[in-house]
PDB file of C-alpha atoms in Angstrom:
ATOM      1  CA  MET H   1     131.357 151.162 125.141  1.00  0.00           C
ATOM      2  CA  LEU H   2     127.894 150.617 126.551  1.00  0.00           C
ATOM      3  CA  ASP H   3     126.735 149.430 123.126  1.00  0.00           C
ATOM      4  CA  LYS H   4     129.445 146.726 123.053  1.00  0.00           C
ATOM      5  CA  ILE H   5     128.508 145.539 126.536  1.00  0.00           C
ATOM      6  CA  LEU H   6     124.828 145.360 125.591  1.00  0.00           C
ATOM      7  CA  MET H   7     125.642 143.467 122.371  1.00  0.00           C
ATOM      8  CA  LYS H   8     127.769 140.911 124.241  1.00  0.00           C
ATOM      9  CA  PHE H   9     125.167 140.602 126.950  1.00  0.00           C
ATOM     10  CA  SER H  10     122.301 140.209 124.466  1.00  0.00           C
ATOM     11  CA  PHE H  11     124.187 137.759 122.256  1.00  0.00           C
ATOM     12  CA  LYS H  12     125.172 135.618 125.250  1.00  0.00           C
ATOM     13  CA  ASN H  13     121.589 135.637 126.548  1.00  0.00           C
ATOM     14  CA  LEU H  14     120.293 134.795 123.088  1.00  0.00           C
ATOM     15  CA  LYS H  15     122.537 131.719 122.881  1.00  0.00           C
ATOM     16  CA  ILE H  16     121.374 130.599 126.344  1.00  0.00           C
ATOM     17  CA  LEU H  17     117.735 131.202 125.435  1.00  0.00           C
ATOM     18  CA  ILE H  18     118.063 129.156 122.230  1.00  0.00           C
ATOM     19  CA  ALA H  19     119.736 126.289 124.112  1.00  0.00           C
ATOM     20  CA  VAL H  20     116.996 126.273 126.778  1.00  0.00           C
ATOM     21  CA  LEU H  21     114.250 126.332 124.139  1.00  0.00           C
ATOM     22  CA  MET H  22     115.833 123.419 122.281  1.00  0.00           C
ATOM     23  CA  ILE H  23     116.084 121.375 125.475  1.00  0.00           C
ATOM     24  CA  LEU H  24     112.473 122.105 126.383  1.00  0.00           C
ATOM     25  CA  THR H  25     111.087 121.529 122.875  1.00  0.00           C
ATOM     26  CA  VAL H  26     112.525 118.074 122.133  1.00  0.00           C
ATOM     27  CA  PRO H  27     110.331 116.143 124.644  1.00  0.00           C
ATOM     28  CA  PHE H  28     107.188 117.834 123.288  1.00  0.00           C
ATOM     29  CA  LEU H  29     108.108 116.944 119.718  1.00  0.00           C
ATOM     30  CA  LEU H  30     108.795 113.345 120.662  1.00  0.00           C
ATOM     31  CA  ALA H  31     105.580 113.070 122.690  1.00  0.00           C
ATOM     32  CA  GLY H  32     103.553 113.420 119.486  1.00  0.00           C
ATOM     33  CA  CYS H  33     105.402 110.570 117.776  1.00  0.00           C
ATOM     34  CA  GLU H  34     104.081 107.307 119.159  1.00  0.00           C
ATOM     35  CA  ASN H  35     105.976 104.953 116.880  1.00  0.00           C
ATOM     36  CA  ILE H  36     109.492 106.394 117.213  1.00  0.00           C
ATOM     37  CA  ASN H  37     112.117 103.799 117.998  1.00  0.00           C
ATOM     38  CA  LEU H  38     114.962 105.597 119.782  1.00  0.00           C
ATOM     39  CA  THR H  39     117.286 102.589 119.740  1.00  0.00           C
ATOM     40  CA  THR H  40     120.281 102.394 117.457  1.00  0.00           C
ATOM     41  CA  VAL H  41     120.333 100.235 114.363  1.00  0.00           C
ATOM     42  CA  GLY H  42     121.143  96.621 115.154  1.00  0.00           C
ATOM     43  CA  GLU H  43     120.816  97.127 118.917  1.00  0.00           C
ATOM     44  CA  VAL H  44     120.014  94.020 120.942  1.00  0.00           C
ATOM     45  CA  THR H  45     117.206  94.133 123.496  1.00  0.00           C
ATOM     46  CA  GLU H  46     117.148  92.497 126.930  1.00  0.00           C
ATOM     47  CA  ASP H  47     115.654  89.365 125.333  1.00  0.00           C
ATOM     48  CA  ASP H  48     118.600  89.187 122.894  1.00  0.00           C
ATOM     49  CA  GLU H  49     116.279  89.849 119.942  1.00  0.00           C
ATOM     50  CA  GLU H  50     117.640  92.175 117.303  1.00  0.00           C
ATOM     51  CA  ILE H  51     115.437  95.171 116.694  1.00  0.00           C
ATOM     52  CA  ASP H  52     114.131  95.525 113.144  1.00  0.00           C
ATOM     53  CA  ASP H  53     115.989  98.505 111.693  1.00  0.00           C
ATOM     54  CA  GLU H  54     113.811  98.821 108.581  1.00  0.00           C
ATOM     55  CA  GLU H  55     111.163 101.505 108.434  1.00  0.00           C
ATOM     56  CA  PRO H  56     107.672 100.238 107.592  1.00  0.00           C
ATOM     57  CA  GLU H  57     106.685 100.689 103.972  1.00  0.00           C
ATOM     58  CA  ASP H  58     103.629 102.733 103.178  1.00  0.00           C
ATOM     59  CA  PHE H  59     101.093 101.376 100.723  1.00  0.00           C
ATOM     60  CA  THR H  60      98.242 102.462  98.503  1.00  0.00           C
ATOM     61  CA  VAL H  61      94.739 101.041  98.730  1.00  0.00           C
ATOM     62  CA  GLY H  62      92.350 101.204  95.831  1.00  0.00           C
ATOM     63  CA  GLY H  63      89.865  99.312  93.781  1.00  0.00           C
ATOM     64  CA  THR H  64      86.661  99.432  91.796  1.00  0.00           C
ATOM     65  CA  ILE H  65      83.051  99.377  92.929  1.00  0.00           C
ATOM     66  CA  VAL H  66      80.499  98.081  90.432  1.00  0.00           C
ATOM     67  CA  THR H  67      76.800  97.216  90.561  1.00  0.00           C
ATOM     68  CA  THR H  68      75.567  93.640  90.290  1.00  0.00           C
ATOM     69  CA  GLU H  69      75.143  94.361  86.545  1.00  0.00           C
ATOM     70  CA  GLY H  70      78.865  95.237  86.293  1.00  0.00           C
ATOM     71  CA  GLU H  71      78.313  98.996  85.875  1.00  0.00           C
ATOM     72  CA  PRO H  72      80.683 101.367  87.737  1.00  0.00           C
ATOM     73  CA  LEU H  73      79.065 103.035  90.747  1.00  0.00           C
ATOM     74  CA  VAL H  74      79.906 106.746  90.981  1.00  0.00           C
ATOM     75  CA  GLY H  75      79.948 108.730  94.231  1.00  0.00           C
ATOM     76  CA  VAL H  76      80.450 105.902  96.717  1.00  0.00           C
ATOM     77  CA  GLU H  77      82.095 107.130  99.919  1.00  0.00           C
ATOM     78  CA  VAL H  78      84.932 104.766 100.800  1.00  0.00           C
ATOM     79  CA  ASP H  79      86.006 104.910 104.456  1.00  0.00           C
ATOM     80  CA  ILE H  80      89.616 103.812 105.082  1.00  0.00           C
ATOM     81  CA  GLU H  81      90.637 103.282 108.705  1.00  0.00           C
ATOM     82  CA  CYS H  82      94.345 102.733 109.222  1.00  0.00           C
ATOM     83  CA  ASP H  83      96.527 103.234 112.317  1.00  0.00           C
ATOM     84  CA  GLU H  84      94.088 105.514 114.122  1.00  0.00           C
ATOM     85  CA  LEU H  85      93.570 107.469 110.893  1.00  0.00           C
ATOM     86  CA  ASP H  86      90.146 107.726 109.272  1.00  0.00           C
ATOM     87  CA  ILE H  87      90.188 108.849 105.654  1.00  0.00           C
ATOM     88  CA  THR H  88      87.231 109.073 103.285  1.00  0.00           C
ATOM     89  CA  THR H  89      87.529 109.135  99.510  1.00  0.00           C
ATOM     90  CA  THR H  90      84.902 108.889  96.762  1.00  0.00           C
ATOM     91  CA  THR H  91      84.643 106.756  93.630  1.00  0.00           C
ATOM     92  CA  ASP H  92      85.090 108.471  90.274  1.00  0.00           C
ATOM     93  CA  LEU H  93      83.175 108.059  86.977  1.00  0.00           C
ATOM     94  CA  GLU H  94      84.699 104.585  86.487  1.00  0.00           C
ATOM     95  CA  GLY H  95      83.746 103.509  90.022  1.00  0.00           C
ATOM     96  CA  GLN H  96      87.401 103.618  91.089  1.00  0.00           C
ATOM     97  CA  TYR H  97      88.957 104.951  94.289  1.00  0.00           C
ATOM     98  CA  GLU H  98      92.513 105.218  95.603  1.00  0.00           C
ATOM     99  CA  SER H  99      94.273 106.476  98.710  1.00  0.00           C
ATOM    100  CA  SER H 100      97.998 106.304  99.510  1.00  0.00           C
ATOM    101  CA  GLY H 101     100.376 106.727 102.427  1.00  0.00           C
ATOM    102  CA  HIS H 102      98.924 104.012 104.685  1.00  0.00           C
ATOM    103  CA  TYR H 103     100.897 101.874 107.157  1.00  0.00           C
ATOM    104  CA  GLY H 104     100.029  98.608 108.893  1.00  0.00           C
ATOM    105  CA  GLU H 105      96.574  97.312 108.073  1.00  0.00           C
ATOM    106  CA  ALA H 106      93.668  99.277 106.613  1.00  0.00           C
ATOM    107  CA  GLU H 107      89.970  98.442 106.836  1.00  0.00           C
ATOM    108  CA  ILE H 108      88.080  99.613 103.760  1.00  0.00           C
ATOM    109  CA  THR H 109      84.306 100.110 103.964  1.00  0.00           C
ATOM    110  CA  PRO H 110      82.149 101.522 101.130  1.00  0.00           C
ATOM    111  CA  GLN H 111      78.950 103.461 101.893  1.00  0.00           C
ATOM    112  CA  LYS H 112      76.178 104.833  99.680  1.00  0.00           C
ATOM    113  CA  ASP H 113      72.506 105.336 100.418  1.00  0.00           C
ATOM    114  CA  ASP H 114      70.207 102.600  99.071  1.00  0.00           C
ATOM    115  CA  PHE H 115      73.065 100.134  98.374  1.00  0.00           C
ATOM    116  CA  ASP H 116      74.474  97.071 100.128  1.00  0.00           C
ATOM    117  CA  PHE H 117      78.073  96.057  99.418  1.00  0.00           C
ATOM    118  CA  SER H 118      79.709  92.687  99.064  1.00  0.00           C
ATOM    119  CA  PRO H 119      81.906  92.184 100.909  1.00  0.00           C
ATOM    120  CA  GLY H 120      80.861  94.659 103.617  1.00  0.00           C
ATOM    121  CA  SER H 121      84.491  95.619 104.249  1.00  0.00           C
ATOM    122  CA  ILE H 122      87.984  94.450 103.324  1.00  0.00           C
ATOM    123  CA  LYS H 123      91.179  94.454 105.384  1.00  0.00           C
ATOM    124  CA  ALA H 124      94.197  95.432 103.316  1.00  0.00           C
ATOM    125  CA  SER H 125      97.927  95.782 103.867  1.00  0.00           C
ATOM    126  CA  ASN H 126     100.937  96.362 101.639  1.00  0.00           C
ATOM    127  CA  ASP H 127     100.644  92.864 100.113  1.00  0.00           C
ATOM    128  CA  ARG H 128      97.120  93.411  98.695  1.00  0.00           C
ATOM    129  CA  GLU H 129      96.758  95.012  95.268  1.00  0.00           C
ATOM    130  CA  ASN H 130      93.018  95.750  94.929  1.00  0.00           C
ATOM    131  CA  ALA H 131      90.006  95.960  97.186  1.00  0.00           C
ATOM    132  CA  ASP H 132      87.000  95.628  94.857  1.00  0.00           C
ATOM    133  CA  PHE H 133      83.347  95.656  95.898  1.00  0.00           C
ATOM    134  CA  GLU H 134      80.007  94.801  94.301  1.00  0.00           C
ATOM    135  CA  ALA H 135      76.971  96.954  95.105  1.00  0.00           C
ATOM    136  CA  SER H 136      73.389  95.776  95.053  1.00  0.00           C
ATOM    137  CA  PRO H 137      70.401  98.087  95.467  1.00  0.00           C
ATOM    138  CA  HIS H 138      68.925  98.099  98.947  1.00  0.00           C
ATOM    139  CA  TYR H 139      65.177  98.451  98.640  1.00  0.00           C
ATOM    140  CA  THR H 140      63.124 100.113 101.330  1.00  0.00           C
ATOM    141  CA  GLU H 141      59.389 100.556 101.737  1.00  0.00           C
ATOM    142  CA  GLU H 142      59.748 103.893  99.959  1.00  0.00           C
ATOM    143  CA  SER H 143      61.346 102.171  96.954  1.00  0.00           C
ATOM    144  CA  PHE H 144      58.213 100.416  95.653  1.00  0.00           C
ATOM    145  CA  THR H 145      55.057 101.582  93.938  1.00  0.00           C
ATOM    146  CA  VAL H 146      52.166  99.149  93.864  1.00  0.00           C
ATOM    147  CA  GLY H 147      49.127  99.653  91.680  1.00  0.00           C
ATOM    148  CA  GLY H 148      46.309  97.712  90.151  1.00  0.00           C
ATOM    149  CA  THR H 149      42.620  96.959  90.324  1.00  0.00           C
ATOM    150  CA  ILE H 150      40.931  94.306  92.428  1.00  0.00           C
ATOM    151  CA  VAL H 151      38.001  92.722  90.661  1.00  0.00           C
ATOM    152  CA  THR H 152      35.316  90.160  91.405  1.00  0.00           C
ATOM    153  CA  THR H 153      35.301  86.783  89.688  1.00  0.00           C
ATOM    154  CA  GLU H 154      32.969  88.347  87.109  1.00  0.00           C
ATOM    155  CA  GLY H 155      35.560  91.104  86.393  1.00  0.00           C
ATOM    156  CA  GLU H 156      33.740  93.901  88.172  1.00  0.00           C
ATOM    157  CA  PRO H 157      36.054  96.356  90.094  1.00  0.00           C
ATOM    158  CA  LEU H 158      35.730  96.402  93.878  1.00  0.00           C
ATOM    159  CA  VAL H 159      35.813  99.752  95.680  1.00  0.00           C
ATOM    160  CA  GLY H 160      37.286 100.415  99.168  1.00  0.00           C
ATOM    161  CA  VAL H 161      39.272  97.180  99.450  1.00  0.00           C
ATOM    162  CA  GLU H 162      42.251  97.354 101.837  1.00  0.00           C
ATOM    163  CA  VAL H 163      45.427  95.541 100.728  1.00  0.00           C
ATOM    164  CA  ASP H 164      48.284  94.640 103.136  1.00  0.00           C
ATOM    165  CA  ILE H 165      51.710  93.908 101.675  1.00  0.00           C
ATOM    166  CA  GLU H 166      54.353  92.315 103.879  1.00  0.00           C
TER     167      GLU H 166
END
């Protein structure tokens, strides 16, 4: 008899506990979803404008990065910023990159040491097919080696001459 009472009591409490947890959980789940539209399809707002009932389409961004000589550039980090998301991908052996599942507008920026890119970045959305870049070497002071001999007008080498290159 006591077992039956405990089972009924426990089962009833379990149902109440589940209901309370569901009620308390829903606001926390919704708080993490900034773009949820809780209106019904075709609902009219106060301004008598019909709310768009279509979900936004995701899109894929991708393209090719080549050098000024037309050769694919391997290992370029491509930063893709889209809707508060920052994703980085890398070009493959053909200089190609691709990333999918983006919404809204994405800003694509390639980065690799010792290279400048043209254009510097590209804004893309679901109506753009490719975002291609051209890379040109970026020379620094460490990139050059200068050598030679300074001679007199008679062809004799001069020793201890200081040379400034700007």
